[in-house]
Amino acid sequence: MADLSASVLATESRSEWVRLRTLILLRWLAIAGQSAAILFSTLYLKLQIDIGLCFMAIGASMISNLVAMFVYPETKRLSEREALLTLLFDLSQLAFLLYLTGGLNNPFALLILAPVTISATALRLQATLFLGMMAILLISVVALWHVPLRTEQGFVLRMPQLFVYGFWIALVIGIAFLGAYARQVTVEMHAMSQALLAAQMALSREQNLTNLGGVVAAAAHELGTPLATIKLVSSELADELSDRPELAEDAALIRDQADRCRDIMRSMGQAGKDDLHLRHAPLGAVLREAADPHSERGKSIHFNFAPERGADGVQPEIWRQPEIIHGLRNLVQNAVDFAEANVWIDARWGRDTVTVRIFDDGRGYPPDLLGRIGDPFVRRRRTAQDRAQRPEYEGMGLGLFIAKTLLERSGAEVTFANASDPFLDPSERPERSGAIVEVLWPAAAVIVDPDALKAPLGENQPIRI
């Protein structure tokens, strides 16, 4: 995955996530709710509230919204600094209203959690921590200093001090917990979406390569007849011009170049057109095709194909889907990268399942990461031994995730394990001592229906790049 831009797949890149339009809409809802609460409290509950100052605070929010709507376009996306200042303004405006309406004796103090939760989902950790600290500071201030709520008769509405203290603790815990929870969920969702994007890019690349191979193969097939004609005519000219050596040499050169064109086209693609037969192949052929790019990298790849008890001894025909080939290729690449000298690819097929297991004789998966193998962006800090073994490797922790995602898309179940205890002495470890990857398909998901193999070929479909 070296060709995937780190800037595109950076998990911490959160700039311009928030649309200004979204925050404006949320602020209008807050303005409507605040206005309704103040009018209800004064007109129906007959509470003595400084309506002028309250509506001054609400008016500040309205003016801010109107300015933002007329100055900026609807598609405006806020930078992190702009989003932080916007949320800080909302937080301060809410704290001022709480100061005017009883502080923490006002049950609407719970709304102080909203700006911090939004920050946790849209901004980076530093901004969220700053906003969270400001929220705790502001609720602490309004808990100590505030305008008391009074009834029409002048009675002060105040909770017992113990309840006020408990409410303050609950708000602090809520700010910390909801902020951390929202941030963790958002980070995982973002990482998953970026990793799925990388998987989609890998699959698209594999499909383009497959399509390109079909185009080359079709070109080789179509050019065969004109090249044969050129060769035949040039050979006849060379024979007829035997008395004119200089022209005979030119005719022979044309014949040789026609042979060279034929050989080049044959080497670029042997398959002919997009033949429907080429959409499936025996299980062993697909596995060898997936492993072929890594067969000359200094490690021995051993294949072992056998049926399960009671199954047909003939290898089943399976679909040559790009998901299957690219997913298996990634698994083989990982095994070759970390193997000492050998990689084993075993395939078993039965009546209901097809199983492929890939072993190596390396150190295996790190025990502390074994439960997370296959998750996006999971990689261990590289040691000196890792750098010596894979000096060119600059992975992002996506290879196994992409392989797992593509194979699961084809209907497979992928599991990861170690063949032996990685802490054993090298002399005590078995030959297949490294990592194990098992890919298990339901037979119906990957094996071609035998009746389809007997059907006549349909019309070849056009190949699109």
PDB file of N, CA and C in Angstrom, residues 66-124:
ATOM      1  N   LEU A  66     -27.071  35.394  12.158  1.00  0.00           N
ATOM      2  CA  LEU A  66     -27.403  36.180  10.978  1.00  0.00           C
ATOM      3  C   LEU A  66     -26.164  36.648  10.237  1.00  0.00           C
ATOM      4  N   VAL A  67     -25.153  37.070  10.986  1.00  0.00           N
ATOM      5  CA  VAL A  67     -23.901  37.489  10.350  1.00  0.00           C
ATOM      6  C   VAL A  67     -23.275  36.317   9.596  1.00  0.00           C
ATOM      7  N   ALA A  68     -23.247  35.146  10.255  1.00  0.00           N
ATOM      8  CA  ALA A  68     -22.651  33.967   9.604  1.00  0.00           C
ATOM      9  C   ALA A  68     -23.419  33.583   8.346  1.00  0.00           C
ATOM     10  N   MET A  69     -24.746  33.706   8.365  1.00  0.00           N
ATOM     11  CA  MET A  69     -25.555  33.329   7.207  1.00  0.00           C
ATOM     12  C   MET A  69     -25.340  34.268   6.025  1.00  0.00           C
ATOM     13  N   PHE A  70     -25.161  35.571   6.311  1.00  0.00           N
ATOM     14  CA  PHE A  70     -25.041  36.531   5.212  1.00  0.00           C
ATOM     15  C   PHE A  70     -23.601  36.718   4.745  1.00  0.00           C
ATOM     16  N   VAL A  71     -22.638  36.469   5.599  1.00  0.00           N
ATOM     17  CA  VAL A  71     -21.234  36.695   5.238  1.00  0.00           C
ATOM     18  C   VAL A  71     -20.636  35.485   4.535  1.00  0.00           C
ATOM     19  N   TYR A  72     -20.973  34.289   5.005  1.00  0.00           N
ATOM     20  CA  TYR A  72     -20.351  33.075   4.478  1.00  0.00           C
ATOM     21  C   TYR A  72     -21.321  32.312   3.585  1.00  0.00           C
ATOM     22  N   PRO A  73     -20.807  31.598   2.595  1.00  0.00           N
ATOM     23  CA  PRO A  73     -21.678  30.785   1.735  1.00  0.00           C
ATOM     24  C   PRO A  73     -22.215  29.579   2.487  1.00  0.00           C
ATOM     25  N   GLU A  74     -23.261  28.973   1.939  1.00  0.00           N
ATOM     26  CA  GLU A  74     -23.871  27.815   2.584  1.00  0.00           C
ATOM     27  C   GLU A  74     -22.922  26.632   2.650  1.00  0.00           C
ATOM     28  N   THR A  75     -21.984  26.563   1.726  1.00  0.00           N
ATOM     29  CA  THR A  75     -21.060  25.424   1.690  1.00  0.00           C
ATOM     30  C   THR A  75     -19.827  25.626   2.562  1.00  0.00           C
ATOM     31  N   LYS A  76     -19.773  26.709   3.318  1.00  0.00           N
ATOM     32  CA  LYS A  76     -18.608  27.003   4.139  1.00  0.00           C
ATOM     33  C   LYS A  76     -18.379  25.893   5.157  1.00  0.00           C
ATOM     34  N   ARG A  77     -17.143  25.414   5.207  1.00  0.00           N
ATOM     35  CA  ARG A  77     -16.735  24.437   6.221  1.00  0.00           C
ATOM     36  C   ARG A  77     -15.741  25.105   7.153  1.00  0.00           C
ATOM     37  N   LEU A  78     -15.935  24.899   8.427  1.00  0.00           N
ATOM     38  CA  LEU A  78     -15.125  25.577   9.421  1.00  0.00           C
ATOM     39  C   LEU A  78     -13.794  24.878   9.618  1.00  0.00           C
ATOM     40  N   SER A  79     -12.751  25.664   9.750  1.00  0.00           N
ATOM     41  CA  SER A  79     -11.475  25.105  10.176  1.00  0.00           C
ATOM     42  C   SER A  79     -11.590  24.720  11.648  1.00  0.00           C
ATOM     43  N   GLU A  80     -10.593  24.031  12.156  1.00  0.00           N
ATOM     44  CA  GLU A  80     -10.646  23.611  13.560  1.00  0.00           C
ATOM     45  C   GLU A  80     -10.688  24.817  14.491  1.00  0.00           C
ATOM     46  N   ARG A  81      -9.920  25.835  14.199  1.00  0.00           N
ATOM     47  CA  ARG A  81      -9.908  27.028  15.035  1.00  0.00           C
ATOM     48  C   ARG A  81     -11.280  27.717  15.013  1.00  0.00           C
ATOM     49  N   GLU A  82     -11.872  27.824  13.827  1.00  0.00           N
ATOM     50  CA  GLU A  82     -13.178  28.465  13.717  1.00  0.00           C
ATOM     51  C   GLU A  82     -14.261  27.676  14.443  1.00  0.00           C
ATOM     52  N   ALA A  83     -14.219  26.360  14.305  1.00  0.00           N
ATOM     53  CA  ALA A  83     -15.208  25.527  14.995  1.00  0.00           C
ATOM     54  C   ALA A  83     -15.042  25.625  16.509  1.00  0.00           C
ATOM     55  N   LEU A  84     -13.800  25.660  16.980  1.00  0.00           N
ATOM     56  CA  LEU A  84     -13.546  25.784  18.415  1.00  0.00           C
ATOM     57  C   LEU A  84     -14.084  27.112  18.951  1.00  0.00           C
ATOM     58  N   LEU A  85     -13.842  28.202  18.234  1.00  0.00           N
ATOM     59  CA  LEU A  85     -14.332  29.506  18.688  1.00  0.00           C
ATOM     60  C   LEU A  85     -15.857  29.553  18.681  1.00  0.00           C
ATOM     61  N   THR A  86     -16.479  28.918  17.676  1.00  0.00           N
ATOM     62  CA  THR A  86     -17.937  28.887  17.620  1.00  0.00           C
ATOM     63  C   THR A  86     -18.523  28.139  18.812  1.00  0.00           C
ATOM     64  N   LEU A  87     -17.956  26.969  19.099  1.00  0.00           N
ATOM     65  CA  LEU A  87     -18.446  26.187  20.239  1.00  0.00           C
ATOM     66  C   LEU A  87     -18.144  26.881  21.563  1.00  0.00           C
ATOM     67  N   LEU A  88     -17.017  27.561  21.639  1.00  0.00           N
ATOM     68  CA  LEU A  88     -16.688  28.291  22.862  1.00  0.00           C
ATOM     69  C   LEU A  88     -17.677  29.438  23.088  1.00  0.00           C
ATOM     70  N   PHE A  89     -18.085  30.096  22.008  1.00  0.00           N
ATOM     71  CA  PHE A  89     -19.102  31.155  22.122  1.00  0.00           C
ATOM     72  C   PHE A  89     -20.412  30.573  22.644  1.00  0.00           C
ATOM     73  N   ASP A  90     -20.846  29.442  22.083  1.00  0.00           N
ATOM     74  CA  ASP A  90     -22.097  28.819  22.536  1.00  0.00           C
ATOM     75  C   ASP A  90     -22.000  28.412  24.001  1.00  0.00           C
ATOM     76  N   LEU A  91     -20.838  27.876  24.383  1.00  0.00           N
ATOM     77  CA  LEU A  91     -20.645  27.463  25.770  1.00  0.00           C
ATOM     78  C   LEU A  91     -20.724  28.662  26.716  1.00  0.00           C
ATOM     79  N   SER A  92     -20.087  29.756  26.349  1.00  0.00           N
ATOM     80  CA  SER A  92     -20.101  30.960  27.192  1.00  0.00           C
ATOM     81  C   SER A  92     -21.503  31.567  27.274  1.00  0.00           C
ATOM     82  N   GLN A  93     -22.215  31.575  26.141  1.00  0.00           N
ATOM     83  CA  GLN A  93     -23.572  32.125  26.137  1.00  0.00           C
ATOM     84  C   GLN A  93     -24.492  31.313  27.041  1.00  0.00           C
ATOM     85  N   LEU A  94     -24.359  29.988  26.997  1.00  0.00           N
ATOM     86  CA  LEU A  94     -25.182  29.125  27.853  1.00  0.00           C
ATOM     87  C   LEU A  94     -24.823  29.327  29.321  1.00  0.00           C
ATOM     88  N   ALA A  95     -23.524  29.438  29.620  1.00  0.00           N
ATOM     89  CA  ALA A  95     -23.112  29.671  31.005  1.00  0.00           C
ATOM     90  C   ALA A  95     -23.650  31.003  31.528  1.00  0.00           C
ATOM     91  N   PHE A  96     -23.684  32.041  30.699  1.00  0.00           N
ATOM     92  CA  PHE A  96     -24.216  33.336  31.116  1.00  0.00           C
ATOM     93  C   PHE A  96     -25.707  33.232  31.422  1.00  0.00           C
ATOM     94  N   LEU A  97     -26.449  32.494  30.607  1.00  0.00           N
ATOM     95  CA  LEU A  97     -27.873  32.291  30.882  1.00  0.00           C
ATOM     96  C   LEU A  97     -28.077  31.526  32.184  1.00  0.00           C
ATOM     97  N   LEU A  98     -27.229  30.534  32.443  1.00  0.00           N
ATOM     98  CA  LEU A  98     -27.337  29.807  33.703  1.00  0.00           C
ATOM     99  C   LEU A  98     -27.031  30.719  34.886  1.00  0.00           C
ATOM    100  N   TYR A  99     -26.075  31.625  34.704  1.00  0.00           N
ATOM    101  CA  TYR A  99     -25.754  32.584  35.767  1.00  0.00           C
ATOM    102  C   TYR A  99     -26.969  33.452  36.094  1.00  0.00           C
ATOM    103  N   LEU A 100     -27.735  33.821  35.083  1.00  0.00           N
ATOM    104  CA  LEU A 100     -28.901  34.680  35.287  1.00  0.00           C
ATOM    105  C   LEU A 100     -30.106  33.925  35.817  1.00  0.00           C
ATOM    106  N   THR A 101     -30.083  32.579  35.730  1.00  0.00           N
ATOM    107  CA  THR A 101     -31.290  31.799  36.066  1.00  0.00           C
ATOM    108  C   THR A 101     -31.021  30.714  37.106  1.00  0.00           C
ATOM    109  N   GLY A 102     -30.218  31.010  38.083  1.00  0.00           N
ATOM    110  CA  GLY A 102     -30.090  30.097  39.217  1.00  0.00           C
ATOM    111  C   GLY A 102     -28.887  29.199  39.222  1.00  0.00           C
ATOM    112  N   GLY A 103     -27.999  29.279  38.255  1.00  0.00           N
ATOM    113  CA  GLY A 103     -26.803  28.442  38.247  1.00  0.00           C
ATOM    114  C   GLY A 103     -27.143  26.974  38.135  1.00  0.00           C
ATOM    115  N   LEU A 104     -26.564  26.160  39.000  1.00  0.00           N
ATOM    116  CA  LEU A 104     -26.805  24.717  38.949  1.00  0.00           C
ATOM    117  C   LEU A 104     -28.140  24.336  39.568  1.00  0.00           C
ATOM    118  N   ASN A 105     -28.858  25.301  40.156  1.00  0.00           N
ATOM    119  CA  ASN A 105     -30.225  25.019  40.584  1.00  0.00           C
ATOM    120  C   ASN A 105     -31.165  24.930  39.382  1.00  0.00           C
ATOM    121  N   ASN A 106     -30.687  25.352  38.220  1.00  0.00           N
ATOM    122  CA  ASN A 106     -31.464  25.281  36.984  1.00  0.00           C
ATOM    123  C   ASN A 106     -31.210  23.922  36.330  1.00  0.00           C
ATOM    124  N   PRO A 107     -32.250  23.101  36.129  1.00  0.00           N
ATOM    125  CA  PRO A 107     -32.031  21.763  35.534  1.00  0.00           C
ATOM    126  C   PRO A 107     -31.483  21.815  34.118  1.00  0.00           C
ATOM    127  N   PHE A 108     -31.645  22.959  33.437  1.00  0.00           N
ATOM    128  CA  PHE A 108     -31.126  23.057  32.068  1.00  0.00           C
ATOM    129  C   PHE A 108     -29.599  23.188  32.033  1.00  0.00           C
ATOM    130  N   ALA A 109     -28.958  23.183  33.184  1.00  0.00           N
ATOM    131  CA  ALA A 109     -27.490  23.177  33.223  1.00  0.00           C
ATOM    132  C   ALA A 109     -26.919  21.940  32.543  1.00  0.00           C
ATOM    133  N   LEU A 110     -27.756  20.916  32.415  1.00  0.00           N
ATOM    134  CA  LEU A 110     -27.312  19.691  31.737  1.00  0.00           C
ATOM    135  C   LEU A 110     -26.893  19.959  30.294  1.00  0.00           C
ATOM    136  N   LEU A 111     -27.430  21.011  29.664  1.00  0.00           N
ATOM    137  CA  LEU A 111     -27.116  21.304  28.263  1.00  0.00           C
ATOM    138  C   LEU A 111     -25.664  21.718  28.072  1.00  0.00           C
ATOM    139  N   ILE A 112     -24.930  21.930  29.144  1.00  0.00           N
ATOM    140  CA  ILE A 112     -23.529  22.287  29.030  1.00  0.00           C
ATOM    141  C   ILE A 112     -22.729  21.161  28.385  1.00  0.00           C
ATOM    142  N   LEU A 113     -23.300  19.951  28.380  1.00  0.00           N
ATOM    143  CA  LEU A 113     -22.616  18.796  27.780  1.00  0.00           C
ATOM    144  C   LEU A 113     -22.596  18.855  26.254  1.00  0.00           C
ATOM    145  N   ALA A 114     -23.547  19.584  25.653  1.00  0.00           N
ATOM    146  CA  ALA A 114     -23.696  19.543  24.194  1.00  0.00           C
ATOM    147  C   ALA A 114     -22.469  20.050  23.444  1.00  0.00           C
ATOM    148  N   PRO A 115     -21.937  21.258  23.744  1.00  0.00           N
ATOM    149  CA  PRO A 115     -20.771  21.722  22.972  1.00  0.00           C
ATOM    150  C   PRO A 115     -19.554  20.813  23.105  1.00  0.00           C
ATOM    151  N   VAL A 116     -19.358  20.240  24.307  1.00  0.00           N
ATOM    152  CA  VAL A 116     -18.201  19.357  24.493  1.00  0.00           C
ATOM    153  C   VAL A 116     -18.364  18.087  23.664  1.00  0.00           C
ATOM    154  N   THR A 117     -19.573  17.538  23.607  1.00  0.00           N
ATOM    155  CA  THR A 117     -19.812  16.324  22.811  1.00  0.00           C
ATOM    156  C   THR A 117     -19.607  16.597  21.322  1.00  0.00           C
ATOM    157  N   ILE A 118     -20.079  17.736  20.846  1.00  0.00           N
ATOM    158  CA  ILE A 118     -19.862  18.097  19.441  1.00  0.00           C
ATOM    159  C   ILE A 118     -18.371  18.235  19.151  1.00  0.00           C
ATOM    160  N   SER A 119     -17.648  18.868  20.069  1.00  0.00           N
ATOM    161  CA  SER A 119     -16.203  19.020  19.890  1.00  0.00           C
ATOM    162  C   SER A 119     -15.509  17.673  19.825  1.00  0.00           C
ATOM    163  N   ALA A 120     -15.938  16.727  20.666  1.00  0.00           N
ATOM    164  CA  ALA A 120     -15.298  15.405  20.679  1.00  0.00           C
ATOM    165  C   ALA A 120     -15.498  14.663  19.373  1.00  0.00           C
ATOM    166  N   THR A 121     -16.622  14.923  18.692  1.00  0.00           N
ATOM    167  CA  THR A 121     -16.882  14.220  17.432  1.00  0.00           C
ATOM    168  C   THR A 121     -16.274  14.911  16.218  1.00  0.00           C
ATOM    169  N   ALA A 122     -15.924  16.208  16.353  1.00  0.00           N
ATOM    170  CA  ALA A 122     -15.500  16.956  15.171  1.00  0.00           C
ATOM    171  C   ALA A 122     -14.096  17.527  15.258  1.00  0.00           C
ATOM    172  N   LEU A 123     -13.566  17.712  16.459  1.00  0.00           N
ATOM    173  CA  LEU A 123     -12.272  18.368  16.601  1.00  0.00           C
ATOM    174  C   LEU A 123     -11.239  17.400  17.147  1.00  0.00           C
ATOM    175  N   ARG A 124      -9.994  17.837  17.128  1.00  0.00           N
ATOM    176  CA  ARG A 124      -8.922  16.989  17.620  1.00  0.00           C
ATOM    177  C   ARG A 124      -8.870  16.996  19.140  1.00  0.00           C
TER     178      ARG A 124
END
